mmCIF file with all atom_site columns, C-alpha atoms in Angstrom:
data_model
loop_
_atom_site.group_PDB
_atom_site.id
_atom_site.type_symbol
_atom_site.label_atom_id
_atom_site.label_alt_id
_atom_site.label_comp_id
_atom_site.label_asym_id
_atom_site.label_entity_id
_atom_site.label_seq_id
_atom_site.pdbx_PDB_ins_code
_atom_site.Cartn_x
_atom_site.Cartn_y
_atom_site.Cartn_z
_atom_site.occupancy
_atom_site.B_iso_or_equiv
_atom_site.pdbx_formal_charge
_atom_site.auth_seq_id
_atom_site.auth_comp_id
_atom_site.auth_asym_id
_atom_site.auth_atom_id
_atom_site.pdbx_PDB_model_num
ATOM 1   C CA . MET T 1 1   ? 14.882  -4.830  -15.911 1.00 0.00 ? 1253 MET T CA 1
ATOM 2   C CA . VAL T 1 2   ? 11.645  -6.329  -14.598 1.00 0.00 ? 1254 VAL T CA 1
ATOM 3   C CA . GLN T 1 3   ? 11.130  -10.083 -14.736 1.00 0.00 ? 1255 GLN T CA 1
ATOM 4   C CA . ILE T 1 4   ? 7.889   -11.762 -13.651 1.00 0.00 ? 1256 ILE T CA 1
ATOM 5   C CA . TYR T 1 5   ? 7.718   -15.474 -12.841 1.00 0.00 ? 1257 TYR T CA 1
ATOM 6   C CA . ASP T 1 6   ? 4.814   -17.882 -12.405 1.00 0.00 ? 1258 ASP T CA 1
ATOM 7   C CA . ILE T 1 7   ? 4.850   -18.996 -8.748  1.00 0.00 ? 1259 ILE T CA 1
ATOM 8   C CA . ARG T 1 8   ? 3.350   -22.378 -9.651  1.00 0.00 ? 1260 ARG T CA 1
ATOM 9   C CA . ASP T 1 9   ? 6.210   -23.632 -11.824 1.00 0.00 ? 1261 ASP T CA 1
ATOM 10  C CA . GLY T 1 10  ? 8.865   -20.897 -11.717 1.00 0.00 ? 1262 GLY T CA 1
ATOM 11  C CA . ASP T 1 11  ? 8.676   -20.159 -15.448 1.00 0.00 ? 1263 ASP T CA 1
ATOM 12  C CA . GLN T 1 12  ? 9.377   -16.595 -16.533 1.00 0.00 ? 1264 GLN T CA 1
ATOM 13  C CA . VAL T 1 13  ? 6.172   -15.123 -17.994 1.00 0.00 ? 1265 VAL T CA 1
ATOM 14  C CA . MET T 1 14  ? 7.276   -11.529 -18.678 1.00 0.00 ? 1266 MET T CA 1
ATOM 15  C CA . LYS T 1 15  ? 10.390  -9.435  -19.001 1.00 0.00 ? 1267 LYS T CA 1
ATOM 16  C CA . TRP T 1 16  ? 10.938  -5.800  -19.980 1.00 0.00 ? 1268 TRP T CA 1
ATOM 17  C CA . GLU T 1 17  ? 13.397  -2.944  -19.563 1.00 0.00 ? 1269 GLU T CA 1
ATOM 18  C CA . MET T 1 18  ? 12.760  0.109   -17.378 1.00 0.00 ? 1270 MET T CA 1
ATOM 19  C CA . GLN T 1 19  ? 14.675  3.379   -17.266 1.00 0.00 ? 1271 GLN T CA 1
ATOM 20  C CA . LYS T 1 20  ? 14.409  3.773   -13.476 1.00 0.00 ? 1272 LYS T CA 1
ATOM 21  C CA . PRO T 1 21  ? 14.975  1.213   -10.707 1.00 0.00 ? 1273 PRO T CA 1
ATOM 22  C CA . VAL T 1 22  ? 12.025  -0.476  -9.011  1.00 0.00 ? 1274 VAL T CA 1
ATOM 23  C CA . MET T 1 23  ? 11.528  0.586   -5.383  1.00 0.00 ? 1275 MET T CA 1
ATOM 24  C CA . THR T 1 24  ? 12.151  -1.873  -2.547  1.00 0.00 ? 1276 THR T CA 1
ATOM 25  C CA . MET T 1 25  ? 9.644   -1.968  0.300   1.00 0.00 ? 1277 MET T CA 1
ATOM 26  C CA . ASP T 1 26  ? 9.833   -3.802  3.631   1.00 0.00 ? 1278 ASP T CA 1
ATOM 27  C CA . TYR T 1 27  ? 6.186   -4.868  3.886   1.00 0.00 ? 1279 TYR T CA 1
ATOM 28  C CA . ALA T 1 28  ? 4.612   -4.360  0.459   1.00 0.00 ? 1280 ALA T CA 1
ATOM 29  C CA . SER T 1 29  ? 5.223   -5.434  -3.110  1.00 0.00 ? 1281 SER T CA 1
ATOM 30  C CA . PRO T 1 30  ? 6.391   -2.704  -5.512  1.00 0.00 ? 1282 PRO T CA 1
ATOM 31  C CA . LEU T 1 31  ? 4.470   -4.377  -8.365  1.00 0.00 ? 1283 LEU T CA 1
ATOM 32  C CA . HIS T 1 32  ? 0.673   -4.801  -8.488  1.00 0.00 ? 1284 HIS T CA 1
ATOM 33  C CA . TRP T 1 33  ? -1.505  -6.113  -11.309 1.00 0.00 ? 1285 TRP T CA 1
ATOM 34  C CA . ARG T 1 34  ? -4.212  -3.636  -12.264 1.00 0.00 ? 1286 ARG T CA 1
ATOM 35  C CA . ASN T 1 35  ? -6.069  -5.604  -14.955 1.00 0.00 ? 1287 ASN T CA 1
ATOM 36  C CA . ARG T 1 36  ? -6.135  -6.323  -18.702 1.00 0.00 ? 1288 ARG T CA 1
ATOM 37  C CA . GLY T 1 37  ? -2.368  -6.411  -19.050 1.00 0.00 ? 1289 GLY T CA 1
ATOM 38  C CA . LYS T 1 38  ? -1.721  -3.372  -16.875 1.00 0.00 ? 1290 LYS T CA 1
ATOM 39  C CA . VAL T 1 39  ? 0.743   -3.268  -13.972 1.00 0.00 ? 1291 VAL T CA 1
ATOM 40  C CA . VAL T 1 40  ? 1.367   -0.554  -11.372 1.00 0.00 ? 1292 VAL T CA 1
ATOM 41  C CA . ILE T 1 41  ? 5.020   -0.247  -10.338 1.00 0.00 ? 1293 ILE T CA 1
ATOM 42  C CA . ALA T 1 42  ? 6.619   1.784   -7.551  1.00 0.00 ? 1294 ALA T CA 1
ATOM 43  C CA . GLU T 1 43  ? 9.763   3.247   -9.099  1.00 0.00 ? 1295 GLU T CA 1
ATOM 44  C CA . SER T 1 44  ? 12.539  5.151   -7.341  1.00 0.00 ? 1296 SER T CA 1
ATOM 45  C CA . ASP T 1 45  ? 10.817  8.525   -7.856  1.00 0.00 ? 1297 ASP T CA 1
ATOM 46  C CA . ALA T 1 46  ? 7.291   7.779   -9.128  1.00 0.00 ? 1298 ALA T CA 1
ATOM 47  C CA . ILE T 1 47  ? 4.380   5.356   -9.325  1.00 0.00 ? 1299 ILE T CA 1
ATOM 48  C CA . SER T 1 48  ? 3.813   4.247   -12.917 1.00 0.00 ? 1300 SER T CA 1
ATOM 49  C CA . LEU T 1 49  ? 1.068   2.411   -14.788 1.00 0.00 ? 1301 LEU T CA 1
ATOM 50  C CA . TRP T 1 50  ? 2.515   0.078   -17.428 1.00 0.00 ? 1302 TRP T CA 1
ATOM 51  C CA . ASP T 1 51  ? 0.862   -1.631  -20.395 1.00 0.00 ? 1303 ASP T CA 1
ATOM 52  C CA . VAL T 1 52  ? 2.446   -5.085  -20.413 1.00 0.00 ? 1304 VAL T CA 1
ATOM 53  C CA . GLY T 1 53  ? -0.211  -6.689  -22.612 1.00 0.00 ? 1305 GLY T CA 1
ATOM 54  C CA . SER T 1 54  ? 1.257   -5.277  -25.819 1.00 0.00 ? 1306 SER T CA 1
ATOM 55  C CA . LEU T 1 55  ? 4.295   -6.591  -27.710 1.00 0.00 ? 1307 LEU T CA 1
ATOM 56  C CA . ASN T 1 56  ? 6.454   -3.773  -26.333 1.00 0.00 ? 1308 ASN T CA 1
ATOM 57  C CA . PRO T 1 57  ? 5.621   -2.974  -22.683 1.00 0.00 ? 1309 PRO T CA 1
ATOM 58  C CA . HIS T 1 58  ? 5.565   0.781   -22.045 1.00 0.00 ? 1310 HIS T CA 1
ATOM 59  C CA . ALA T 1 59  ? 4.583   3.266   -19.346 1.00 0.00 ? 1311 ALA T CA 1
ATOM 60  C CA . LEU T 1 60  ? 1.118   4.763   -19.833 1.00 0.00 ? 1312 LEU T CA 1
ATOM 61  C CA . GLN T 1 61  ? 1.141   7.206   -16.950 1.00 0.00 ? 1313 GLN T CA 1
ATOM 62  C CA . SER T 1 62  ? 3.450   8.205   -14.139 1.00 0.00 ? 1314 SER T CA 1
ATOM 63  C CA . VAL T 1 63  ? 2.860   10.156  -10.923 1.00 0.00 ? 1315 VAL T CA 1
ATOM 64  C CA . SER T 1 64  ? 5.912   11.691  -9.273  1.00 0.00 ? 1316 SER T CA 1
ATOM 65  C CA . SER T 1 65  ? 6.574   10.978  -5.608  1.00 0.00 ? 1317 SER T CA 1
ATOM 66  C CA . SER T 1 66  ? 8.152   14.459  -5.348  1.00 0.00 ? 1318 SER T CA 1
ATOM 67  C CA . GLY T 1 67  ? 11.336  13.075  -3.819  1.00 0.00 ? 1319 GLY T CA 1
ATOM 68  C CA . ARG T 1 68  ? 9.521   11.250  -1.015  1.00 0.00 ? 1320 ARG T CA 1
ATOM 69  C CA . GLN T 1 69  ? 9.936   7.540   -0.338  1.00 0.00 ? 1321 GLN T CA 1
ATOM 70  C CA . ILE T 1 70  ? 7.009   5.267   -1.169  1.00 0.00 ? 1322 ILE T CA 1
ATOM 71  C CA . SER T 1 71  ? 6.577   2.951   1.814   1.00 0.00 ? 1323 SER T CA 1
ATOM 72  C CA . ALA T 1 72  ? 3.378   1.042   0.928   1.00 0.00 ? 1324 ALA T CA 1
ATOM 73  C CA . LEU T 1 73  ? 1.367   0.437   -2.220  1.00 0.00 ? 1325 LEU T CA 1
ATOM 74  C CA . HIS T 1 74  ? -1.991  -1.231  -2.811  1.00 0.00 ? 1326 HIS T CA 1
ATOM 75  C CA . VAL T 1 75  ? -3.946  -1.286  -6.075  1.00 0.00 ? 1327 VAL T CA 1
ATOM 76  C CA . ASN T 1 76  ? -7.537  -2.396  -6.594  1.00 0.00 ? 1328 ASN T CA 1
ATOM 77  C CA . ASN T 1 77  ? -7.679  -5.007  -9.327  1.00 0.00 ? 1329 ASN T CA 1
ATOM 78  C CA . THR T 1 78  ? -10.835 -3.713  -11.029 1.00 0.00 ? 1330 THR T CA 1
ATOM 79  C CA . ASP T 1 79  ? -11.582 -0.909  -13.472 1.00 0.00 ? 1331 ASP T CA 1
ATOM 80  C CA . ALA T 1 80  ? -14.590 0.753   -11.908 1.00 0.00 ? 1332 ALA T CA 1
ATOM 81  C CA . GLU T 1 81  ? -14.658 -0.296  -8.255  1.00 0.00 ? 1333 GLU T CA 1
ATOM 82  C CA . LEU T 1 82  ? -16.444 2.946   -7.387  1.00 0.00 ? 1334 LEU T CA 1
ATOM 83  C CA . GLY T 1 83  ? -18.575 3.049   -10.523 1.00 0.00 ? 1335 GLY T CA 1
ATOM 84  C CA . GLU T 1 84  ? -16.501 5.784   -12.122 1.00 0.00 ? 1336 GLU T CA 1
ATOM 85  C CA . GLU T 1 85  ? -14.769 5.318   -15.457 1.00 0.00 ? 1337 GLU T CA 1
ATOM 86  C CA . LEU T 1 86  ? -11.720 7.476   -14.685 1.00 0.00 ? 1338 LEU T CA 1
ATOM 87  C CA . GLY T 1 87  ? -11.133 6.332   -11.125 1.00 0.00 ? 1339 GLY T CA 1
ATOM 88  C CA . ARG T 1 88  ? -10.496 8.468   -8.096  1.00 0.00 ? 1340 ARG T CA 1
ATOM 89  C CA . GLY T 1 89  ? -7.431  9.024   -5.978  1.00 0.00 ? 1341 GLY T CA 1
ATOM 90  C CA . LEU T 1 90  ? -6.476  10.451  -2.624  1.00 0.00 ? 1342 LEU T CA 1
ATOM 91  C CA . LYS T 1 91  ? -3.038  11.648  -1.597  1.00 0.00 ? 1343 LYS T CA 1
ATOM 92  C CA . ILE T 1 92  ? -2.698  10.607  2.025   1.00 0.00 ? 1344 ILE T CA 1
ATOM 93  C CA . PRO T 1 93  ? -0.244  12.601  4.123   1.00 0.00 ? 1345 PRO T CA 1
ATOM 94  C CA . LYS T 1 94  ? 1.802   10.517  6.544   1.00 0.00 ? 1346 LYS T CA 1
ATOM 95  C CA . VAL T 1 95  ? 2.718   13.177  9.075   1.00 0.00 ? 1347 VAL T CA 1
ATOM 96  C CA . GLY T 1 96  ? 4.598   11.663  12.014  1.00 0.00 ? 1348 GLY T CA 1
ATOM 97  C CA . VAL T 1 97  ? 3.955   8.037   11.060  1.00 0.00 ? 1349 VAL T CA 1
ATOM 98  C CA . ASN T 1 98  ? 5.791   5.252   9.252   1.00 0.00 ? 1350 ASN T CA 1
ATOM 99  C CA . VAL T 1 99  ? 3.484   3.342   6.896   1.00 0.00 ? 1351 VAL T CA 1
ATOM 100 C CA . HIS T 1 100 ? 3.982   -0.435  6.733   1.00 0.00 ? 1352 HIS T CA 1
ATOM 101 C CA . SER T 1 101 ? 0.917   -1.731  4.881   1.00 0.00 ? 1353 SER T CA 1
ATOM 102 C CA . ALA T 1 102 ? -2.163  -0.624  2.986   1.00 0.00 ? 1354 ALA T CA 1
ATOM 103 C CA . PHE T 1 103 ? -5.472  -2.234  1.981   1.00 0.00 ? 1355 PHE T CA 1
ATOM 104 C CA . SER T 1 104 ? -8.470  -0.886  0.108   1.00 0.00 ? 1356 SER T CA 1
ATOM 105 C CA . ARG T 1 105 ? -12.067 -2.023  -0.185  1.00 0.00 ? 1357 ARG T CA 1
ATOM 106 C CA . GLY T 1 106 ? -14.669 0.025   -2.034  1.00 0.00 ? 1358 GLY T CA 1
ATOM 107 C CA . ASP T 1 107 ? -14.070 3.666   -1.155  1.00 0.00 ? 1359 ASP T CA 1
ATOM 108 C CA . SER T 1 108 ? -12.167 2.806   2.064   1.00 0.00 ? 1360 SER T CA 1
ATOM 109 C CA . ILE T 1 109 ? -8.385  2.758   2.447   1.00 0.00 ? 1361 ILE T CA 1
ATOM 110 C CA . TYR T 1 110 ? -6.795  1.219   5.546   1.00 0.00 ? 1362 TYR T CA 1
ATOM 111 C CA . ILE T 1 111 ? -3.214  2.140   6.432   1.00 0.00 ? 1363 ILE T CA 1
ATOM 112 C CA . GLY T 1 112 ? -1.152  0.178   8.985   1.00 0.00 ? 1364 GLY T CA 1
ATOM 113 C CA . CYS T 1 113 ? 1.416   2.508   10.548  1.00 0.00 ? 1365 CYS T CA 1
ATOM 114 C CA . THR T 1 114 ? 3.489   3.286   13.627  1.00 0.00 ? 1366 THR T CA 1
ATOM 115 C CA . SER T 1 115 ? 4.358   6.580   15.264  1.00 0.00 ? 1367 SER T CA 1
ATOM 116 C CA . LEU T 1 116 ? 6.762   7.541   18.015  1.00 0.00 ? 1368 LEU T CA 1
ATOM 117 C CA . SER T 1 117 ? 5.038   8.708   21.189  1.00 0.00 ? 1369 SER T CA 1
ATOM 118 C CA . SER T 1 118 ? 5.648   12.410  21.713  1.00 0.00 ? 1370 SER T CA 1
ATOM 119 C CA . ALA T 1 119 ? 6.428   11.980  25.423  1.00 0.00 ? 1371 ALA T CA 1
ATOM 120 C CA . THR T 1 120 ? 9.389   9.610   25.241  1.00 0.00 ? 1372 THR T CA 1
ATOM 121 C CA . LYS T 1 121 ? 10.274  9.402   21.525  1.00 0.00 ? 1373 LYS T CA 1
ATOM 122 C CA . LYS T 1 122 ? 11.364  5.836   22.299  1.00 0.00 ? 1374 LYS T CA 1
ATOM 123 C CA . GLN T 1 123 ? 8.067   3.972   22.419  1.00 0.00 ? 1375 GLN T CA 1
ATOM 124 C CA . SER T 1 124 ? 6.289   3.326   19.113  1.00 0.00 ? 1376 SER T CA 1
ATOM 125 C CA . SER T 1 125 ? 2.512   3.285   18.840  1.00 0.00 ? 1377 SER T CA 1
ATOM 126 C CA . ALA T 1 126 ? 0.855   1.080   16.195  1.00 0.00 ? 1378 ALA T CA 1
ATOM 127 C CA . GLN T 1 127 ? -2.389  2.200   14.596  1.00 0.00 ? 1379 GLN T CA 1
ATOM 128 C CA . ILE T 1 128 ? -4.701  1.579   11.669  1.00 0.00 ? 1380 ILE T CA 1
ATOM 129 C CA . GLN T 1 129 ? -5.917  4.700   9.889   1.00 0.00 ? 1381 GLN T CA 1
ATOM 130 C CA . HIS T 1 130 ? -9.145  4.479   7.868   1.00 0.00 ? 1382 HIS T CA 1
ATOM 131 C CA . PHE T 1 131 ? -9.479  6.977   5.000   1.00 0.00 ? 1383 PHE T CA 1
ATOM 132 C CA . SER T 1 132 ? -12.505 7.501   2.739   1.00 0.00 ? 1384 SER T CA 1
ATOM 133 C CA . LEU T 1 133 ? -12.080 8.286   -0.959  1.00 0.00 ? 1385 LEU T CA 1
ATOM 134 C CA . ARG T 1 134 ? -15.634 9.605   -1.129  1.00 0.00 ? 1386 ARG T CA 1
ATOM 135 C CA . LYS T 1 135 ? -15.231 11.909  1.883   1.00 0.00 ? 1387 LYS T CA 1
ATOM 136 C CA . GLN T 1 136 ? -11.583 12.703  0.959   1.00 0.00 ? 1388 GLN T CA 1
ATOM 137 C CA . ARG T 1 137 ? -10.421 12.546  4.587   1.00 0.00 ? 1389 ARG T CA 1
ATOM 138 C CA . LEU T 1 138 ? -9.404  10.408  7.562   1.00 0.00 ? 1390 LEU T CA 1
ATOM 139 C CA . VAL T 1 139 ? -12.531 8.711   8.935   1.00 0.00 ? 1391 VAL T CA 1
ATOM 140 C CA . SER T 1 140 ? -11.179 6.971   12.043  1.00 0.00 ? 1392 SER T CA 1
ATOM 141 C CA . THR T 1 141 ? -8.061  5.668   13.741  1.00 0.00 ? 1393 THR T CA 1
ATOM 142 C CA . TYR T 1 142 ? -7.745  2.370   15.625  1.00 0.00 ? 1394 TYR T CA 1
ATOM 143 C CA . PHE T 1 143 ? -4.900  2.172   18.159  1.00 0.00 ? 1395 PHE T CA 1
ATOM 144 C CA . LEU T 1 144 ? -3.251  -1.075  19.220  1.00 0.00 ? 1396 LEU T CA 1
ATOM 145 C CA . PRO T 1 145 ? -2.568  -1.401  22.961  1.00 0.00 ? 1397 PRO T CA 1
ATOM 146 C CA . GLU T 1 146 ? 0.669   0.291   24.033  1.00 0.00 ? 1398 GLU T CA 1
ATOM 147 C CA . SER T 1 147 ? 3.673   -1.990  24.208  1.00 0.00 ? 1399 SER T CA 1
ATOM 148 C CA . ASN T 1 148 ? 7.347   -1.748  25.080  1.00 0.00 ? 1400 ASN T CA 1
ATOM 149 C CA . ALA T 1 149 ? 8.126   -4.240  22.299  1.00 0.00 ? 1401 ALA T CA 1
ATOM 150 C CA . HIS T 1 150 ? 10.698  -3.415  19.627  1.00 0.00 ? 1402 HIS T CA 1
ATOM 151 C CA . HIS T 1 151 ? 9.223   -1.499  16.685  1.00 0.00 ? 1403 HIS T CA 1
ATOM 152 C CA . HIS T 1 152 ? 9.753   -4.505  14.388  1.00 0.00 ? 1404 HIS T CA 1
ATOM 153 C CA . PHE T 1 153 ? 7.169   -6.401  16.448  1.00 0.00 ? 1405 PHE T CA 1
ATOM 154 C CA . THR T 1 154 ? 4.619   -3.561  16.400  1.00 0.00 ? 1406 THR T CA 1
ATOM 155 C CA . ALA T 1 155 ? 4.844   -2.857  12.643  1.00 0.00 ? 1407 ALA T CA 1
ATOM 156 C CA . LEU T 1 156 ? 1.461   -3.758  11.121  1.00 0.00 ? 1408 LEU T CA 1
ATOM 157 C CA . THR T 1 157 ? 2.458   -5.958  8.198   1.00 0.00 ? 1409 THR T CA 1
ATOM 158 C CA . GLN T 1 158 ? -1.105  -6.478  6.942   1.00 0.00 ? 1410 GLN T CA 1
ATOM 159 C CA . VAL T 1 159 ? -4.399  -4.656  7.512   1.00 0.00 ? 1411 VAL T CA 1
ATOM 160 C CA . TRP T 1 160 ? -7.967  -5.425  6.411   1.00 0.00 ? 1412 TRP T CA 1
ATOM 161 C CA . GLY T 1 161 ? -11.321 -3.784  6.908   1.00 0.00 ? 1413 GLY T CA 1
ATOM 162 C CA . ASN T 1 162 ? -14.979 -3.576  5.943   1.00 0.00 ? 1414 ASN T CA 1
ATOM 163 C CA . SER T 1 163 ? -18.116 -1.925  7.320   1.00 0.00 ? 1415 SER T CA 1
ATOM 164 C CA . ASN T 1 164 ? -18.192 -4.243  10.373  1.00 0.00 ? 1416 ASN T CA 1
ATOM 165 C CA . LEU T 1 165 ? -14.602 -4.678  11.515  1.00 0.00 ? 1417 LEU T CA 1
ATOM 166 C CA . VAL T 1 166 ? -10.989 -3.632  11.077  1.00 0.00 ? 1418 VAL T CA 1
ATOM 167 C CA . MET T 1 167 ? -8.071  -6.042  11.563  1.00 0.00 ? 1419 MET T CA 1
ATOM 168 C CA . GLY T 1 168 ? -4.314  -5.728  11.694  1.00 0.00 ? 1420 GLY T CA 1
ATOM 169 C CA . VAL T 1 169 ? -1.546  -8.248  12.214  1.00 0.00 ? 1421 VAL T CA 1
ATOM 170 C CA . CYS T 1 170 ? 1.938   -7.647  13.583  1.00 0.00 ? 1422 CYS T CA 1
ATOM 171 C CA . GLY T 1 171 ? 4.579   -9.536  15.564  1.00 0.00 ? 1423 GLY T CA 1
ATOM 172 C CA . LEU T 1 172 ? 2.388   -9.242  18.666  1.00 0.00 ? 1424 LEU T CA 1
ATOM 173 C CA . GLY T 1 173 ? -0.592  -11.023 17.067  1.00 0.00 ? 1425 GLY T CA 1
ATOM 174 C CA . LEU T 1 174 ? -3.879  -10.314 15.300  1.00 0.00 ? 1426 LEU T CA 1
ATOM 175 C CA . PHE T 1 175 ? -5.897  -7.317  16.515  1.00 0.00 ? 1427 PHE T CA 1
ATOM 176 C CA . VAL T 1 176 ? -9.591  -6.928  15.629  1.00 0.00 ? 1428 VAL T CA 1
ATOM 177 C CA . PHE T 1 177 ? -11.695 -3.771  16.117  1.00 0.00 ? 1429 PHE T CA 1
ATOM 178 C CA . ASP T 1 178 ? -15.421 -3.073  15.654  1.00 0.00 ? 1430 ASP T CA 1
ATOM 179 C CA . SER T 1 179 ? -15.843 -0.362  13.046  1.00 0.00 ? 1431 SER T CA 1
#
């Protein structure tokens, strides 16, 4: 069961039944408003678009996660951000990294992640990966300075970016890069 509350007064504003459990994520919310009564939900084995504006909320579309864990989710809250009626998507492989946060702006997607260094397998390396929907590929990677800190301190809990700069915040502070 999904229950949504108003953060201003704590009143329940929505409630509906789901067949599958909602995913839990360390650094991201499993529920994002799309628009016009539509919600995107990370379920145990899929990402689903729900119509919650009707009398009986129901799933409109579902994309399987193919047995892989969803670690971060971000949804643009507009219909035609890129000027296309049907939207556009990009499946981003996360080879050798753990994703902690995601942010999108226009056709850019920024992923905050950590990877284990291949030399020691003990030291984690934090980075922000910038993907382009239009180019359908990784555009650039921004590495945080190496640190011997515990991986909980290096996990990028929030990332942002635009055409001028890229930023990421973790337990070690705020890091800003020219883009």
